[in-house]
Tab-separated table of C-alpha atoms and ligand atoms in Angstrom:
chain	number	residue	atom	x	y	z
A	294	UNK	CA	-40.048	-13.319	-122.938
A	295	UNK	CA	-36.596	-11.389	-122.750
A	296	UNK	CA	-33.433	-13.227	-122.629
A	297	UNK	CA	-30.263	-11.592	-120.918
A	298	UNK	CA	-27.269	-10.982	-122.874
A	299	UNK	CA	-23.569	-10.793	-121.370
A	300	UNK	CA	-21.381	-8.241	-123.171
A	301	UNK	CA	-17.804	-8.785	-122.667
A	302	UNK	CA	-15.602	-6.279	-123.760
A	303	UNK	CA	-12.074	-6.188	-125.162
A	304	UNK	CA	-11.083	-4.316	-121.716
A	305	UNK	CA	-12.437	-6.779	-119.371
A	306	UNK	CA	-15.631	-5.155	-118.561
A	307	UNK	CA	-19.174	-7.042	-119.046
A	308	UNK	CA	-22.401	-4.837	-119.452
A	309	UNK	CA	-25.689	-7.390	-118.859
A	310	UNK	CA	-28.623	-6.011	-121.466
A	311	UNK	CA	-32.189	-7.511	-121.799
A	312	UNK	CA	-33.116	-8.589	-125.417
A	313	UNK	CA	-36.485	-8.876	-126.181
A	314	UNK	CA	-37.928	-12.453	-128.098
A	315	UNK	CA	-37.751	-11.334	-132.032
A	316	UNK	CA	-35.328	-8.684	-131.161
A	317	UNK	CA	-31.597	-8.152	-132.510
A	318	UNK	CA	-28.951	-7.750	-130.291
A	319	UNK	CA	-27.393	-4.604	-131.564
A	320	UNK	CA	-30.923	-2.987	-131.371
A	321	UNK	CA	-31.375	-4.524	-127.374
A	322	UNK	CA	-27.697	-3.114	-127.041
A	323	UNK	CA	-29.271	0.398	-128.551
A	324	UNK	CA	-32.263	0.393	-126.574
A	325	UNK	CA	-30.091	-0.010	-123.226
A	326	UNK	CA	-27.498	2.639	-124.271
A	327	UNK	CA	-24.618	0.656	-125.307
A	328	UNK	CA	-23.648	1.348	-128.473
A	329	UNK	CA	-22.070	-1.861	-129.965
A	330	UNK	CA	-20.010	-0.884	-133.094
A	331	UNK	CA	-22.172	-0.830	-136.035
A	332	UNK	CA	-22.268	0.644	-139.907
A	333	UNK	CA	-24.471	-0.653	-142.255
A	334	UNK	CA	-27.007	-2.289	-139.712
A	335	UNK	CA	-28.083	-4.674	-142.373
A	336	UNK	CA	-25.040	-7.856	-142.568
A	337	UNK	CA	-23.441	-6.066	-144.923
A	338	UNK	CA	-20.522	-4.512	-143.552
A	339	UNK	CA	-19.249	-6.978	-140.695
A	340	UNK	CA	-18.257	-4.042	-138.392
A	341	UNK	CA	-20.490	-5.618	-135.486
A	342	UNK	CA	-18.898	-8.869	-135.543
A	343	UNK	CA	-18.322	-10.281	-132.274
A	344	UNK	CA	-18.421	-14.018	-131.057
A	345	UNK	CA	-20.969	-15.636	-128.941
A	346	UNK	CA	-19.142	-17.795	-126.388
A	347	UNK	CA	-22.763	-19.581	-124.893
A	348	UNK	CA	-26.134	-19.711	-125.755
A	349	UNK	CA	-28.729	-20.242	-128.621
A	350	UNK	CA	-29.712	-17.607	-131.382
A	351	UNK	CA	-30.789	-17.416	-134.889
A	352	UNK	CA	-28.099	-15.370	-137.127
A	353	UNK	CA	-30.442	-15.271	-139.914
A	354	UNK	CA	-29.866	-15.872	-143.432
A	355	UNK	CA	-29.801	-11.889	-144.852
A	356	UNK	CA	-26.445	-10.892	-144.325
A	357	UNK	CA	-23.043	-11.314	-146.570
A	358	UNK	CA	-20.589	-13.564	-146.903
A	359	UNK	CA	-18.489	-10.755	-147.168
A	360	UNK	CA	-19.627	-9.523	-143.398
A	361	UNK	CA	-19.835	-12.834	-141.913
A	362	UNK	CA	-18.458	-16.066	-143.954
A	363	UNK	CA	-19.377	-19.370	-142.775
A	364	UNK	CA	-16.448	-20.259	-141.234
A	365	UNK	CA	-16.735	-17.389	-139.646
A	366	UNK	CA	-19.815	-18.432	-138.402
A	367	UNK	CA	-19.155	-22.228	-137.442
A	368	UNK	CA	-16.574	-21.269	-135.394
A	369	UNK	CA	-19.168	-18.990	-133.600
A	370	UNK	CA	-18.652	-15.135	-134.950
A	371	UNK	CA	-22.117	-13.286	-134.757
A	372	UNK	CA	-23.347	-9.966	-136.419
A	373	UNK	CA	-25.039	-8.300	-133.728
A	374	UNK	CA	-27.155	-6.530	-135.918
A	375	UNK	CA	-28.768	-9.872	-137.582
A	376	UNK	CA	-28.958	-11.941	-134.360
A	377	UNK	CA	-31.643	-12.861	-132.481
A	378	UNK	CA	-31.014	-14.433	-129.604
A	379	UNK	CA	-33.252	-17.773	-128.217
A	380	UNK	CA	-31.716	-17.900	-124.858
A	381	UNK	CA	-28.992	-16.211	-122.361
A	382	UNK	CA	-25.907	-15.279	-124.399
A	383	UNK	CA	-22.597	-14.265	-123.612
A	384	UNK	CA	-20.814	-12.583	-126.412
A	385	UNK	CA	-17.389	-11.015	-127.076
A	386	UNK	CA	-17.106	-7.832	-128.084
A	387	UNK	CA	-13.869	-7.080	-129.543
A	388	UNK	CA	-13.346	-3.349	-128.605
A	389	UNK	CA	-13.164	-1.206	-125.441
A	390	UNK	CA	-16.736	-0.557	-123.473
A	391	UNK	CA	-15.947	2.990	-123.417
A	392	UNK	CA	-16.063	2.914	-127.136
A	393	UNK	CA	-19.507	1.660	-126.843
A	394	UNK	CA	-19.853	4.860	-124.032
A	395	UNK	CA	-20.760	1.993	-121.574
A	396	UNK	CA	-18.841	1.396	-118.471
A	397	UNK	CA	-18.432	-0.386	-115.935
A	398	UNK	CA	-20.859	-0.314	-113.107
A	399	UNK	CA	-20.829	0.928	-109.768
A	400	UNK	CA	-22.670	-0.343	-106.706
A	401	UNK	CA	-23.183	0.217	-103.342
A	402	UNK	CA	-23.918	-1.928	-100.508
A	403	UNK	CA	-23.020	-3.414	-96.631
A	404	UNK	CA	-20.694	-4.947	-94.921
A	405	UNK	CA	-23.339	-8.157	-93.410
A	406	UNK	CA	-20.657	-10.593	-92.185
A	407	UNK	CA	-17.048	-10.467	-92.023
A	408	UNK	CA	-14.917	-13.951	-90.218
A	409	UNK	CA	-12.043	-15.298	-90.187
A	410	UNK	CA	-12.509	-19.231	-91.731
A	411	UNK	CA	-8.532	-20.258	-90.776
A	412	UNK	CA	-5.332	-18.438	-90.027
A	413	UNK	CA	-5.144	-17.385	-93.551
A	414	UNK	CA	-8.564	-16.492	-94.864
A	415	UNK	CA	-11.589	-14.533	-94.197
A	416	UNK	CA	-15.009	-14.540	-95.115
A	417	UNK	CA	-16.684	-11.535	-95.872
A	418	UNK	CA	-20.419	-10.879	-97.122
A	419	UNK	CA	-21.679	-7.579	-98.182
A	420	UNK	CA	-25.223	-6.949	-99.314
A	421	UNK	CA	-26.018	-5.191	-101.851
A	422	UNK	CA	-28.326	-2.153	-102.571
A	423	UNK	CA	-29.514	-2.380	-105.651
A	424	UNK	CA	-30.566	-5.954	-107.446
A	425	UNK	CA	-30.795	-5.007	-110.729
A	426	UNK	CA	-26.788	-4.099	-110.985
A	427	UNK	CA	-25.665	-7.899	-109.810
A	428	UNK	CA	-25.331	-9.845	-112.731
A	429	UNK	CA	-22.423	-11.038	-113.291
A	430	UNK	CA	-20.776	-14.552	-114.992
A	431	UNK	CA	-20.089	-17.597	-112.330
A	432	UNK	CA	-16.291	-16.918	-112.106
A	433	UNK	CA	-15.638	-13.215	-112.432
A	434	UNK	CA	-14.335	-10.194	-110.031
A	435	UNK	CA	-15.265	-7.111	-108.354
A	436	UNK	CA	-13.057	-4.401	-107.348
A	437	UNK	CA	-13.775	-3.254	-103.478
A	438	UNK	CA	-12.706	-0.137	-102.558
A	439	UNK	CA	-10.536	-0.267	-99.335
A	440	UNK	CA	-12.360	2.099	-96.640
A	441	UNK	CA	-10.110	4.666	-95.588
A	442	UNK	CA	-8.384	5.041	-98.650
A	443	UNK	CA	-8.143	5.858	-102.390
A	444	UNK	CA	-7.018	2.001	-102.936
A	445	UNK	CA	-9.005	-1.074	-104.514
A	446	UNK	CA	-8.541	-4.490	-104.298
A	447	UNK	CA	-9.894	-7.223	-106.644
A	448	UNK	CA	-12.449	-10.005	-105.236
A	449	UNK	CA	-13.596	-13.279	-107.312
A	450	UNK	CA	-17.393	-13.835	-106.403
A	451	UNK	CA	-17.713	-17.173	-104.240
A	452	UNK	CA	-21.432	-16.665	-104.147
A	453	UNK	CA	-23.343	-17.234	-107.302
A	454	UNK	CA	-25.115	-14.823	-109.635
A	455	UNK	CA	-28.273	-13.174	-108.845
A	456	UNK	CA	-28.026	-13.272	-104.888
A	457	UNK	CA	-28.555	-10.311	-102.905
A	458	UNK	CA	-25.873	-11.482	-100.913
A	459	UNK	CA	-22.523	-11.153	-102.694
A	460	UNK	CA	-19.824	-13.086	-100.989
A	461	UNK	CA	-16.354	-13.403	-101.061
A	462	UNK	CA	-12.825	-15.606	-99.604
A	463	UNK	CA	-10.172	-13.134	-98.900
A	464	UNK	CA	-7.021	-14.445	-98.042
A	465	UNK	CA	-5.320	-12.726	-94.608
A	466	UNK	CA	-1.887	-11.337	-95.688
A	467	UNK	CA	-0.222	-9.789	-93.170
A	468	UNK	CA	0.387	-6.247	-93.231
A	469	UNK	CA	-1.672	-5.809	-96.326
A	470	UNK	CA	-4.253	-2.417	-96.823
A	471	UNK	CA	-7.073	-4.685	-96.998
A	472	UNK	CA	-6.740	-7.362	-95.013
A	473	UNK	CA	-5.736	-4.888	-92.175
A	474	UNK	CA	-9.034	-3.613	-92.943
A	475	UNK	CA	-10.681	-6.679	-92.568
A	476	UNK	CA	-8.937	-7.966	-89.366
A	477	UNK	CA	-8.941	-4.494	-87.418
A	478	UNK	CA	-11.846	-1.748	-88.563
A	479	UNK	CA	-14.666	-3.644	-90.177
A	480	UNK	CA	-17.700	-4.468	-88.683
A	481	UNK	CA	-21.083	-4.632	-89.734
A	482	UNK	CA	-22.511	-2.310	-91.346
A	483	UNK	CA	-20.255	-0.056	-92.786
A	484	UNK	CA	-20.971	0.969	-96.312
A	485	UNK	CA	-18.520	-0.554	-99.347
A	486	UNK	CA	-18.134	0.201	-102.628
A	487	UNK	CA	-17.522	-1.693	-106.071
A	488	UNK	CA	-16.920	-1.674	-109.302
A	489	UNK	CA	-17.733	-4.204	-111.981
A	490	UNK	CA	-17.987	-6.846	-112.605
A	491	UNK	CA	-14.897	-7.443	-114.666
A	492	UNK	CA	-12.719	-10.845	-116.466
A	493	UNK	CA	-12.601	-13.159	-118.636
A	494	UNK	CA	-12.386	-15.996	-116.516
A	495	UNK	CA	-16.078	-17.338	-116.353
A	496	UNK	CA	-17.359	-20.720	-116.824
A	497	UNK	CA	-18.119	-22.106	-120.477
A	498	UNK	CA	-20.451	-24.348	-121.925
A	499	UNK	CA	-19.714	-27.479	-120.250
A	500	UNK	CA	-19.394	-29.765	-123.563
A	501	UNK	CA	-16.489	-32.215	-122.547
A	502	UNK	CA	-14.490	-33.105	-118.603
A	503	UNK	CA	-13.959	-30.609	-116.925
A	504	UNK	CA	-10.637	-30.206	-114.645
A	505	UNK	CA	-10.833	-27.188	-111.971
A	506	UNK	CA	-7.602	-26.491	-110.041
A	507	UNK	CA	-7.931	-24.241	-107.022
A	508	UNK	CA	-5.184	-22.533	-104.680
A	509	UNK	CA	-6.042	-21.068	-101.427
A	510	UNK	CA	-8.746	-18.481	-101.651
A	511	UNK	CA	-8.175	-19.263	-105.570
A	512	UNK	CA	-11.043	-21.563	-104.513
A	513	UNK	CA	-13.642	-18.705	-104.340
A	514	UNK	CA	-14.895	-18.420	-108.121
A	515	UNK	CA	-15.549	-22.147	-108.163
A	516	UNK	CA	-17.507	-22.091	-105.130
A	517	UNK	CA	-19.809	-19.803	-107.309
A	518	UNK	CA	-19.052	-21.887	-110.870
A	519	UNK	CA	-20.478	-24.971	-108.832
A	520	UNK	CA	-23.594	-23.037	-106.732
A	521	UNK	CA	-24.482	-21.983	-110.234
A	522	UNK	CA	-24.272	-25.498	-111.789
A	523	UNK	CA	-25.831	-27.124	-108.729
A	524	UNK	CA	-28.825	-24.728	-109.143
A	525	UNK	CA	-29.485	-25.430	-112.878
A	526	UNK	CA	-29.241	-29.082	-111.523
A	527	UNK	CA	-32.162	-28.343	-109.231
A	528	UNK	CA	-34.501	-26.940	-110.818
A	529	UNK	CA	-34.168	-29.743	-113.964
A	530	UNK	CA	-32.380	-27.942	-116.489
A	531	UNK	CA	-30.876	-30.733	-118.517
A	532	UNK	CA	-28.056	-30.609	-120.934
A	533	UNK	CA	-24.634	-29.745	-120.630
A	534	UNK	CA	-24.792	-26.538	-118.049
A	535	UNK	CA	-27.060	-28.098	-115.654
A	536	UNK	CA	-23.407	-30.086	-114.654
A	537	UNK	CA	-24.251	-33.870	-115.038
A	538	UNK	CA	-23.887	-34.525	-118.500
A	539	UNK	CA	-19.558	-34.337	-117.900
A	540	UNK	CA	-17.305	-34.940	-115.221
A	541	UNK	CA	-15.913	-32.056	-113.243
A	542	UNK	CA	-13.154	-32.569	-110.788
A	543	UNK	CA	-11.582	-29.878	-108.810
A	544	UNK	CA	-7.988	-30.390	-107.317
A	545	UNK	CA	-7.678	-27.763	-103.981
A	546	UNK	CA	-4.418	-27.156	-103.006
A	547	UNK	CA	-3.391	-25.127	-99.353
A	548	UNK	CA	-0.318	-24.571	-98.178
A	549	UNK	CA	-1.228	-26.125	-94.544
A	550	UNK	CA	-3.789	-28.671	-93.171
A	551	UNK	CA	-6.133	-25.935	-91.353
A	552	UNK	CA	-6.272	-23.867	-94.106
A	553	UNK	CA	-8.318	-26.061	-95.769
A	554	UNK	CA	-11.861	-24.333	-95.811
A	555	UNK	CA	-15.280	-24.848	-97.155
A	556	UNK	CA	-14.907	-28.601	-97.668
A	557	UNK	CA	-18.258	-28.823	-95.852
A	558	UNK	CA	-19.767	-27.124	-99.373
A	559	UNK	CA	-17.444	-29.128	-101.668
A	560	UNK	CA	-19.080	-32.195	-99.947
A	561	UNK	CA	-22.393	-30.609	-100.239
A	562	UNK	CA	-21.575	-30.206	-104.467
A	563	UNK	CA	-20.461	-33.492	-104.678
A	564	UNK	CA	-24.174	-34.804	-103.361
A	565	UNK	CA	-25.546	-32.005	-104.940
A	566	UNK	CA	-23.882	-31.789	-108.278
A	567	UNK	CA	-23.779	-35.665	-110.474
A	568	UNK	CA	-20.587	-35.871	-111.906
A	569	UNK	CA	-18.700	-33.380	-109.878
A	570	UNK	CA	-15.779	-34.889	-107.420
A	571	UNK	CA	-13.018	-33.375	-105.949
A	572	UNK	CA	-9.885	-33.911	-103.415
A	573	UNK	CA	-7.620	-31.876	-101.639
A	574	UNK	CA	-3.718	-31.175	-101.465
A	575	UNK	CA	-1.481	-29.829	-98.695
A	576	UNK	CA	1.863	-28.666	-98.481
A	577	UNK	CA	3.527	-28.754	-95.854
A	578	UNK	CA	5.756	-31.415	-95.291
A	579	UNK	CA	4.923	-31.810	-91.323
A	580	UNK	CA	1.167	-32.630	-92.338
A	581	UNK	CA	-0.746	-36.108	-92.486
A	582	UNK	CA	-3.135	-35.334	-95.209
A	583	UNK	CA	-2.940	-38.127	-97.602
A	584	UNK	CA	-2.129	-36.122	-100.636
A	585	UNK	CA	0.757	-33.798	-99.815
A	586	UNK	CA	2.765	-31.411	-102.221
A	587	UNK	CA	1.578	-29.364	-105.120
A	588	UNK	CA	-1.476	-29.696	-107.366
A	589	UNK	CA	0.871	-30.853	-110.091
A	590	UNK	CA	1.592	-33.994	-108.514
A	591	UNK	CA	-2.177	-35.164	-108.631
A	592	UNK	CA	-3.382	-34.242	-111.859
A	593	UNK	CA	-3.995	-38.662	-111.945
A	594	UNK	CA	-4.728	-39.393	-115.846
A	595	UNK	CA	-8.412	-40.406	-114.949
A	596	UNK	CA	-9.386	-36.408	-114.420
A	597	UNK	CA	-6.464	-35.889	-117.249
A	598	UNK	CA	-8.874	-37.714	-119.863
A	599	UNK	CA	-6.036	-37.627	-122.216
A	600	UNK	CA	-5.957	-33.838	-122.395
A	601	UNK	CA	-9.638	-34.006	-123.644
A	602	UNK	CA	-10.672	-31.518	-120.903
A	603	UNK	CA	-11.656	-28.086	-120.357
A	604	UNK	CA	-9.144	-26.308	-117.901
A	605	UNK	CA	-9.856	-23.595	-115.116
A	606	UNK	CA	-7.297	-22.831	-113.104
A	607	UNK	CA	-7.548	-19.812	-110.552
A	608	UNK	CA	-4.885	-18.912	-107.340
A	609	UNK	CA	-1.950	-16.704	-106.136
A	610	UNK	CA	1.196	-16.140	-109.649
A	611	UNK	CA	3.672	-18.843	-108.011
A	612	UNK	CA	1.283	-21.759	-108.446
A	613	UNK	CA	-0.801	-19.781	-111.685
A	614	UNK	CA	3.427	-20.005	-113.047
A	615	UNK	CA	3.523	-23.709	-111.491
A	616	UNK	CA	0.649	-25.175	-113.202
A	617	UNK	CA	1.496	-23.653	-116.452
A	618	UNK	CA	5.273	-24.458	-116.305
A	619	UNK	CA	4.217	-28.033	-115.490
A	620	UNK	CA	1.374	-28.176	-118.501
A	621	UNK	CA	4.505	-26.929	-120.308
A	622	UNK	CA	7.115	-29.626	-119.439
A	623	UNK	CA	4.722	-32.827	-119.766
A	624	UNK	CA	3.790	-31.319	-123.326
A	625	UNK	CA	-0.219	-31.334	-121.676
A	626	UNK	CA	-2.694	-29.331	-124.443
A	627	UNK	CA	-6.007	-29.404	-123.156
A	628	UNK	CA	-9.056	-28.391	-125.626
A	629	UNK	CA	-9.533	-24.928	-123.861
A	630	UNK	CA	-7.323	-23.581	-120.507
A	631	UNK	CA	-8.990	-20.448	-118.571
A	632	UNK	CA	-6.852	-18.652	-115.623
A	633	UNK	CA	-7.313	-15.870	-113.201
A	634	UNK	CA	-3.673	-15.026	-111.357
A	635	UNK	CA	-4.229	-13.132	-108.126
A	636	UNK	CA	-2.021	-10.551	-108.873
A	637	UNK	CA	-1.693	-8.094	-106.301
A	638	UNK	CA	-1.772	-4.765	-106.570
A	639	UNK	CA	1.000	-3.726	-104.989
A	640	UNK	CA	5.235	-5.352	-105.831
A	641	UNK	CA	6.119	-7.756	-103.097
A	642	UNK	CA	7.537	-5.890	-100.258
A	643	UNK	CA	6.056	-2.498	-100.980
A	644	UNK	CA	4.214	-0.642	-98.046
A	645	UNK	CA	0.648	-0.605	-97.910
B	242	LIG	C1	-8.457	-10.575	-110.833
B	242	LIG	C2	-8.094	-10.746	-109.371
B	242	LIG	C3	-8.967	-11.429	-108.526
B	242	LIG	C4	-8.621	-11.618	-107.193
B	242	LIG	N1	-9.474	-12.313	-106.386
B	242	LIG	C5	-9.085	-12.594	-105.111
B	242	LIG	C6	-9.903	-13.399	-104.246
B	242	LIG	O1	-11.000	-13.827	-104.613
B	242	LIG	N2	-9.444	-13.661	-102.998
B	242	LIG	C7	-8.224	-13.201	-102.559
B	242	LIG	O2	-7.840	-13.506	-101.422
B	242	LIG	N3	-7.447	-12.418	-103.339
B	242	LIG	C8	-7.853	-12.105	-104.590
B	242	LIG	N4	-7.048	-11.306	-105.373
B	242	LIG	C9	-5.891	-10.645	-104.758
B	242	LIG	C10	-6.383	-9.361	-104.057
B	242	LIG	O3	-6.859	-8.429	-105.017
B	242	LIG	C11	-5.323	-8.635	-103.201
B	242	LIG	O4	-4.150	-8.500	-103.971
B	242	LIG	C12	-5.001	-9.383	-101.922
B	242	LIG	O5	-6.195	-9.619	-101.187
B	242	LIG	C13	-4.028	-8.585	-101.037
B	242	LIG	O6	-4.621	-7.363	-100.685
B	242	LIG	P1	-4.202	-6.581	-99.369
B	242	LIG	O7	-4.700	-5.193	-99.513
B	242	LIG	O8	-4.607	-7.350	-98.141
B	242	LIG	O9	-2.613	-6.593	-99.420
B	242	LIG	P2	-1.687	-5.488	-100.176
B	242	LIG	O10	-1.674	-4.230	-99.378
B	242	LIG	O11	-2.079	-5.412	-101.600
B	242	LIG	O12	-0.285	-6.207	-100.105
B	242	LIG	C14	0.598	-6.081	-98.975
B	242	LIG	C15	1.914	-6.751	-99.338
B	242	LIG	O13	1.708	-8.169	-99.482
B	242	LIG	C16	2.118	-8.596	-100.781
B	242	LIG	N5	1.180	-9.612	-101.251
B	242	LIG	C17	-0.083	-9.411	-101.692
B	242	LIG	N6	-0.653	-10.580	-102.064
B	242	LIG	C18	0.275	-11.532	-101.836
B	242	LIG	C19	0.311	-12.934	-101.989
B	242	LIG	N7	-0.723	-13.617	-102.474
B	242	LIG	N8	1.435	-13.591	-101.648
B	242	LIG	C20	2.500	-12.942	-101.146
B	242	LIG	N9	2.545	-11.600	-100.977
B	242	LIG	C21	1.446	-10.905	-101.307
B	242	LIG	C22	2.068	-7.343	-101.646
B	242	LIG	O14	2.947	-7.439	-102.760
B	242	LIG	C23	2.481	-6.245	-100.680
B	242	LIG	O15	3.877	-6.193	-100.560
B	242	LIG	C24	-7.385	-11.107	-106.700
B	242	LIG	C25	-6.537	-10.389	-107.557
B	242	LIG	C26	-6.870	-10.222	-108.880
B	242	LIG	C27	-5.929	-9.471	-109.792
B	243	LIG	S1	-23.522	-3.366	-138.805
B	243	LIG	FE1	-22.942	-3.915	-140.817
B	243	LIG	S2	-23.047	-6.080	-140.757
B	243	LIG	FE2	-23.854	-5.511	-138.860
């Protein structure tokens, strides 16, 4: 029996290790290379304190209070070098993974599928060489290198973890390094390159509602949040992950009617997935869809739940700035709020 373990680092970089049943996680972390900041290796220091985000583990009863007090440890700090874990874990470490001389990973693989799904976005599929390097959590980025430059771009994951098959939703902006690539050049086949993956923005332990609000190709690491939780669903995992035990809505806002894509999947989740709903939102002013305008004006107060919700919200900065400005003025607090802007790389109006 091995369980794996998600390292996140303070820098945004996650290194997946194996942990053996019986086995700490600073010695799994050892074993694997990545050397997680320890001292005294025996809960007496508290320099390999981290906090474990998801999952199920035994922290023993050997160490301090001085290295790890208990409420310390009811809100969920660890001492890697006492715990042993009883299932997948994702943990926090709180310094840089090349102070652990880990790093993040690099992989290899080809270009399988690349189409245009509207006006404004593109699919593109790439598989991958090598298996073993594409864990990742349901929610988190890659960078892609941009062929025929020195430039990368960031990608969220709209496939799930664990398929050969990565996939992603790349929004088409004109004039831009990669999306030239991707409308002109590429073509099957041609070899790609990555790095990662990397962010904070990953699904939690489902434990109350959850609300997901999606902006144009914003949509992409929910498409992989919900493949993940429709899985678990599948194959009979009960409990809180496996998506039924709490309601998830997702609000999916576009700027026009036909740029509305991959409903045919939401509809599939919504069979798929017990508890899980969603609806739509569109822009312009010229369009007949029955909810027009901004996300904001259809957060209704039955996916609101009285701010008793979990939060994800992922798109381009104007309607990242929207949401929160909005959150903001209605004085909304929900219990936890996650975000990924899609920054880009370059300041409006600069040349590729
Ligand atoms: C963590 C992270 C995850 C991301 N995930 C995704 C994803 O899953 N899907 C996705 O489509 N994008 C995603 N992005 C954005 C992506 O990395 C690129 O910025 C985007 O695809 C544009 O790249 P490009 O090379 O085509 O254009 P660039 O050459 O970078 O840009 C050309 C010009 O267009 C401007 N521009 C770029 N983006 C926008 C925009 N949204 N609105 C208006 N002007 C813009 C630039 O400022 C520049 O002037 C993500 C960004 C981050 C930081
Ligand atoms: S290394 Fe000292 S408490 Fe873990």
């Amino acid at each position: 029996m091995s369980y794996t373990i998600a390292l996140n680092f303070e820098d945004g970089v996650t290194r997946f290790i194996g942990c053996k049943a019986g086995e700490t996680v600073l010695d799994a972390a050892y074993r694997q290379r990545v050397n997680l900041p320890m001292d005294c290796s025996d809960g007496v220091c508290g320099t390999c304190k981290g906090h474990c985000e998801q999952g199920d583990f035994d922290l023993g009863d050997e160490y301090l209070e001085e290295a790890l007090s208990d409420e310390e440890a009811a809100e969920g700090q660890v001492l890697t070098c006492q715990m042993v874990p009883s299932s997948d874990c994702v943990i926090q470490v709180p310094v840089a993974s090349s102070l652990c001389k880990t790093q993040v990973g690099k992989i290899t693989g080809t270009l399988a599928v690349v189409e245009p799904l509207s006006e404004d976005s593109i699919e593109l599929a790439i598989d991958l060489d090598d298996d073993a390097e594409l864990a990742f959590l349901p929610g988190q980025y890659i960078h892609i290198d941009v062929p025929g430059s020195e430039a990368h771009r960031s990608y969220s994951f709209s496939s799930k973890p664990g398929e050969r098959r990565a996939t992603f939703l790349i929004r088409n902006i004109p004039n831009g390094l990669m999306s030239g690539y991707l409308t002109e050049r590429a073509k099957a086949g041609d070899r790609l390159s990555l790095t990662g993956p990397l962010g904070s923005f990953y699904l939690r332990e489902i434990t109350r509602p959850v609300l997901m609000l999606a902006g144009g190709t914003g949509l992409a690491p929910f498409l992989s949040m919900l493949e993940q939780l429709a899985q678990k669903h599948a194959e009979g995992q009960g409990g809180a992950q496996s998506g039924c035990a709490q309601p998830i809505h997702l609000i999916y806002g576009v700027n026009k009617d036909d740029h509305l894509v991959k409903t045919d999947a939401l509809d599939a989740f919504a069979e798929r997935l017990p508890g899980f709903s969603y609806s739509t939102v569109v822009v312009d002013e010229a369009s007949e869809h029955p909810r027009k305008g901004y996300v904001t004006h259809h957060m209704d107060a039955e996916v609101m739940h009285d701010g008793d919700i979990d939060v994800y919200l992922c798109g381009p900065p104007p309607m990242i700035d929207a949401v929160l400005k909005h959150f903001d003025k209605e004085g909304i607090v929900p219990q936890s709020f996650h975000y990924e802007k899609f920054t880009p790389n370059q300041a409006p109006g600069e040349a590729a």
